[in-house]
Short mmCIF file of C-alpha atoms in Angstrom, two decimals:
data_model
loop_
_atom_site.label_atom_id
_atom_site.label_comp_id
_atom_site.label_asym_id
_atom_site.label_seq_id
_atom_site.Cartn_x
_atom_site.Cartn_y
_atom_site.Cartn_z
CA ILE A 1 124.82 125.88 58.22
CA ASP A 2 126.35 124.01 61.24
CA SER A 3 128.79 126.24 63.22
CA THR A 4 130.95 123.15 64.25
CA ASP A 5 131.76 121.86 60.76
CA GLY A 6 130.57 124.72 58.25
CA VAL A 7 128.47 122.28 56.31
CA CYS A 8 124.99 122.94 55.07
CA TYR A 9 122.30 120.71 56.36
CA ALA A 10 118.29 120.50 55.58
CA LEU A 11 116.48 121.27 58.79
CA ARG A 12 112.92 119.97 58.69
CA ARG A 13 110.42 121.20 61.42
CA VAL A 14 107.36 119.04 62.24
CA GLU A 15 104.90 120.61 64.55
CA ARG A 16 101.73 119.26 66.46
CA VAL A 17 103.33 115.83 67.00
CA ARG A 18 102.40 113.58 69.84
CA THR A 19 105.96 112.63 70.75
CA ASN A 20 108.47 112.71 73.47
CA ASN A 21 112.07 112.59 74.28
CA GLU A 22 111.98 108.74 74.54
CA MET A 23 110.90 108.47 70.83
CA VAL A 24 113.77 110.87 69.73
CA VAL A 25 116.19 108.65 71.44
CA ARG A 26 114.95 105.85 69.59
CA MET A 27 115.16 107.79 66.37
CA ARG A 28 118.81 108.44 67.01
CA GLU A 29 119.25 104.79 67.75
CA ARG A 30 117.46 104.04 64.34
CA SER A 31 120.02 106.07 62.58
CA GLU A 32 123.21 104.70 64.27
CA ILE A 33 123.07 100.86 64.03
CA ASP A 34 125.12 98.64 66.45
CA GLY A 35 127.92 96.92 64.45
CA SER A 36 129.56 93.59 65.19
CA ASN A 37 132.22 95.39 67.28
CA LYS A 38 129.30 97.09 69.17
CA SER A 39 130.47 100.70 68.13
CA ARG A 40 128.00 103.15 66.74
CA ASN A 41 128.00 102.94 62.82
CA LYS A 42 125.70 105.43 60.92
CA LEU A 43 123.46 103.83 58.40
CA ILE A 44 125.13 105.43 55.28
CA HIS A 45 124.24 104.42 51.58
CA PRO A 46 124.83 106.32 48.41
CA SER A 47 121.06 106.27 47.62
CA ILE A 48 119.87 107.36 51.13
CA ILE A 49 119.83 111.03 52.23
CA SER A 50 121.47 110.56 55.76
CA LEU A 51 119.68 111.54 58.81
CA HIS A 52 122.27 113.38 61.07
CA ASP A 53 120.15 114.41 64.12
CA CYS A 54 116.69 114.50 65.58
CA TYR A 55 115.59 116.63 68.57
CA LEU A 56 112.86 118.44 70.20
CA SER A 57 112.54 122.20 70.68
CA ASN A 58 109.64 124.36 71.57
CA GLY A 59 106.94 121.63 70.93
CA ALA A 60 108.23 120.67 67.49
CA VAL A 61 110.34 117.84 66.11
CA PHE A 62 113.50 118.91 64.26
CA PHE A 63 115.10 116.53 61.67
CA VAL A 64 118.71 117.25 60.33
CA HIS A 65 119.35 115.72 56.83
CA ASP A 66 122.05 116.11 54.31
CA TYR A 67 121.31 119.16 52.02
CA TYR A 68 121.19 118.81 48.12
CA PRO A 69 120.53 122.22 46.83
CA SER A 70 119.38 121.21 43.32
CA ALA A 71 117.34 118.24 44.31
CA ILE A 72 114.02 117.54 42.73
CA SER A 73 111.53 114.78 43.72
CA LEU A 74 110.40 112.30 41.09
CA TYR A 75 106.98 113.73 41.05
CA ASP A 76 108.20 117.17 40.07
CA ARG A 77 110.89 115.79 37.61
CA PHE A 78 108.69 113.26 35.74
CA LEU A 79 104.94 113.52 36.56
CA LYS A 80 104.10 117.36 37.00
CA VAL A 81 104.77 120.45 34.97
CA ARG A 82 104.10 123.90 35.90
CA MET A 83 102.18 126.23 33.50
CA MET A 84 101.64 130.07 33.91
CA LYS A 85 98.03 131.20 33.33
CA GLY A 86 98.14 135.06 34.05
CA ASP A 87 99.24 135.50 37.42
CA ASN A 88 98.39 132.01 38.56
CA VAL A 89 100.50 128.77 38.36
CA LEU A 90 98.72 125.74 37.35
CA GLU A 91 100.02 122.19 37.66
CA ALA A 92 99.24 119.48 35.26
CA VAL A 93 100.30 115.88 34.38
CA VAL A 94 103.27 115.69 32.03
CA GLY A 95 102.33 114.45 28.49
CA SER A 96 102.19 111.02 27.24
CA ALA A 97 105.85 110.65 26.26
CA PRO A 98 107.27 107.42 27.98
CA ILE A 99 110.34 107.63 30.12
CA ALA A 100 113.21 105.64 28.48
CA GLU A 101 113.50 102.26 29.92
CA ASP A 102 117.21 102.82 30.80
CA VAL A 103 116.32 105.56 33.06
CA LEU A 104 113.62 103.46 34.88
CA TRP A 105 116.25 100.66 35.54
CA CYS A 106 118.58 103.44 36.79
CA ILE A 107 115.98 104.50 39.24
CA LEU A 108 114.85 101.05 40.15
CA ILE A 109 118.37 99.65 40.88
CA GLN A 110 119.55 102.53 42.93
CA LEU A 111 116.29 102.61 45.05
CA LEU A 112 116.17 98.89 45.44
CA SER A 113 119.94 98.92 46.55
CA ALA A 114 119.01 101.35 49.27
CA ILE A 115 116.08 99.47 50.63
CA GLN A 116 118.28 96.47 50.67
CA ALA A 117 120.63 98.33 53.01
CA ILE A 118 117.74 99.40 55.37
CA HIS A 119 116.25 95.90 55.40
CA ALA A 120 119.59 94.29 56.12
CA TYR A 121 119.56 96.06 59.58
CA GLY A 122 116.09 94.72 60.22
CA LEU A 123 114.46 98.11 59.67
CA SER A 124 112.03 99.56 57.13
CA CYS A 125 112.03 102.71 54.95
CA ARG A 126 108.25 103.76 54.85
CA VAL A 127 108.59 106.70 52.68
CA VAL A 128 108.96 104.96 49.34
CA ASP A 129 106.98 107.34 47.15
CA CYS A 130 107.43 109.78 44.15
CA ARG A 131 107.36 112.80 46.64
CA HIS A 132 110.12 111.50 48.86
CA VAL A 133 112.49 110.21 46.31
CA LEU A 134 114.91 112.76 44.96
CA GLU A 135 116.91 113.29 41.74
CA THR A 136 119.96 115.03 43.44
CA THR A 137 121.99 115.29 40.22
CA ARG A 138 121.69 113.79 36.77
CA ASN A 139 120.92 110.13 37.16
CA ARG A 140 121.30 110.09 40.77
CA TYR A 141 118.55 109.03 43.03
CA ARG A 142 118.09 109.01 46.61
CA ILE A 143 115.41 108.32 49.06
CA GLY A 144 114.84 111.08 51.45
CA SER A 145 113.05 111.52 54.81
CA VAL A 146 114.22 107.91 55.90
CA GLY A 147 113.64 107.49 59.56
CA VAL A 148 110.96 110.27 59.95
CA MET A 149 108.02 108.01 60.14
CA ASP A 150 109.74 106.03 63.02
CA VAL A 151 109.38 109.14 65.18
CA LEU A 152 105.98 110.37 64.11
CA GLU A 153 104.33 106.96 63.79
CA PRO A 154 106.52 104.27 65.54
CA ARG A 155 105.58 100.61 64.78
CA ASN A 156 107.22 97.47 65.51
CA ASN A 157 105.96 95.03 62.74
CA GLN A 158 109.04 95.43 60.69
CA GLN A 159 108.45 92.39 58.69
CA GLU A 160 105.10 93.71 57.44
CA LEU A 161 106.69 97.25 56.78
CA GLN A 162 109.24 95.59 54.66
CA SER A 163 106.93 93.95 52.44
CA GLN A 164 105.22 97.24 52.10
CA ASP A 165 108.53 98.81 51.00
CA ILE A 166 108.89 96.58 48.07
CA HIS A 167 105.31 96.81 47.23
CA GLN A 168 105.42 100.69 47.28
CA LEU A 169 108.68 100.63 45.06
CA GLY A 170 106.75 98.59 42.38
CA CYS A 171 104.12 101.27 42.74
CA VAL A 172 106.54 104.09 42.21
CA MET A 173 107.98 102.21 39.14
CA LEU A 174 104.53 101.37 37.67
CA LEU A 175 103.27 105.13 38.05
CA LEU A 176 106.58 106.26 36.30
CA GLY A 177 106.30 103.69 33.63
CA CYS A 178 102.66 104.32 32.98
CA ARG A 179 103.04 108.28 32.65
CA GLY A 180 100.42 109.48 30.22
CA CYS A 181 98.58 106.22 29.94
CA ALA A 182 95.04 106.14 30.51
CA VAL A 183 95.23 103.36 32.89
CA THR A 184 98.14 102.74 35.34
CA ASP A 185 98.50 98.90 35.26
CA VAL A 186 101.02 96.17 34.16
CA LYS A 187 99.30 95.95 30.84
CA GLY A 188 100.17 99.69 30.20
CA LEU A 189 103.90 98.73 30.94
CA SER A 190 103.82 95.74 28.65
CA VAL A 191 103.15 97.94 25.67
CA ARG A 192 106.11 100.15 26.33
CA TYR A 193 108.89 98.13 28.03
CA SER A 194 110.68 94.84 27.71
CA ASN A 195 109.10 91.55 29.27
CA HIS A 196 111.97 91.57 31.68
CA PHE A 197 111.14 94.97 33.04
CA VAL A 198 107.50 94.08 33.46
CA GLU A 199 108.25 90.79 35.19
CA VAL A 200 110.41 92.64 37.77
CA ILE A 201 107.80 95.19 38.48
CA GLN A 202 105.30 92.35 38.90
CA TYR A 203 107.62 90.82 41.56
CA LEU A 204 107.74 94.28 43.34
CA LEU A 205 104.09 94.61 43.50
CA GLN A 206 103.53 91.31 45.02
CA GLY A 207 105.60 92.44 47.95
CA GLN A 208 106.56 88.82 48.71
CA TYR A 209 110.09 88.52 47.47
CA LYS A 210 113.20 89.78 49.44
CA THR A 211 115.35 92.72 47.99
CA GLN A 212 118.24 90.17 47.33
CA THR A 213 115.98 87.86 45.20
CA ILE A 214 114.80 90.89 43.06
CA LEU A 215 118.21 92.15 42.65
CA GLU A 216 119.39 89.02 41.47
CA GLN A 217 116.73 89.21 38.59
CA CYS A 218 117.98 92.61 37.81
CA MET A 219 121.61 91.44 37.57
CA PRO A 220 122.20 92.27 33.84
CA GLU A 221 120.81 95.82 34.38
CA VAL A 222 122.83 96.09 37.73
CA MET A 223 126.10 95.45 35.52
CA LYS A 224 125.07 98.05 33.04
CA THR A 225 124.25 100.72 35.73
CA MET A 226 127.65 99.95 37.49
CA ASN A 227 129.57 100.35 34.01
CA SER A 228 127.92 103.48 33.44
CA ALA A 229 128.73 104.86 36.79
CA LEU A 230 132.37 103.88 36.38
CA SER A 231 132.42 105.62 32.95
CA THR A 232 130.96 108.71 34.42
CA SER A 233 133.53 108.70 37.34
CA ASP A 234 136.42 108.50 34.74
CA TYR A 235 134.96 111.29 32.79
CA TYR A 236 134.83 113.75 35.73
CA TYR A 237 138.35 112.41 37.02
CA CYS A 238 139.85 113.20 33.68
CA LEU A 239 138.29 116.55 33.76
CA LEU A 240 139.69 117.33 36.99
CA TYR A 241 143.04 115.74 36.42
CA THR A 242 143.60 117.82 33.18
CA SER A 243 142.29 121.16 34.63
CA PRO A 244 144.90 123.74 35.27
CA SER A 245 145.98 124.13 38.79
CA PRO A 246 146.05 127.58 40.61
CA ARG A 247 149.86 127.76 40.17
CA ASP A 248 149.40 127.62 36.31
CA SER A 249 147.04 130.62 36.35
#
């Protein structure tokens, strides 16, 4: 809990890292992008877990992120189940039941939008995988650990890294779509899902298209996702509006 604002943050400590204060300064510049007015504007997106600070202390690097207490990774949510055998906890792959296509579209559009925002600043994500993408609430997905790799393993070939981001997003969606299949490939997707979805995944796996181009291919599903989000917002607004105030109790 931050004593200055009373807000809870997630604090990650990474030890045995070959880094220095100069790299941490670059990290702060990474999370605060120069706008057209030359003022510092944080890279904020609803599908990115914001990085608030990064500093060195006692030979370790600390990263301060937004905190979501009920968050669970895509891996834990969709690809793993825990089973008890005596006093031991065993991990196994979830059964063959496919994930609904609407859910996959929901995940894809939110992550693609986040990656587009990062790429728009000439940056790269570098943490697009099932263990770093979190479901923070129902049908809300965010990319975590954004910016961490820029401190731990700084690289300058942003164009290549951006292509890898797109390809890795395709790998994530392929893995989710082929849950329970004997082989993880596009052919496994075509048995379960629409041609449109399979075509978009193929675009992602090629890693040659910009995020804007792929979003244009997803536009019908983008509209469905937006309408669903608006309906959910209206629902919760009505609940708050009709709930009794303290004066009524």
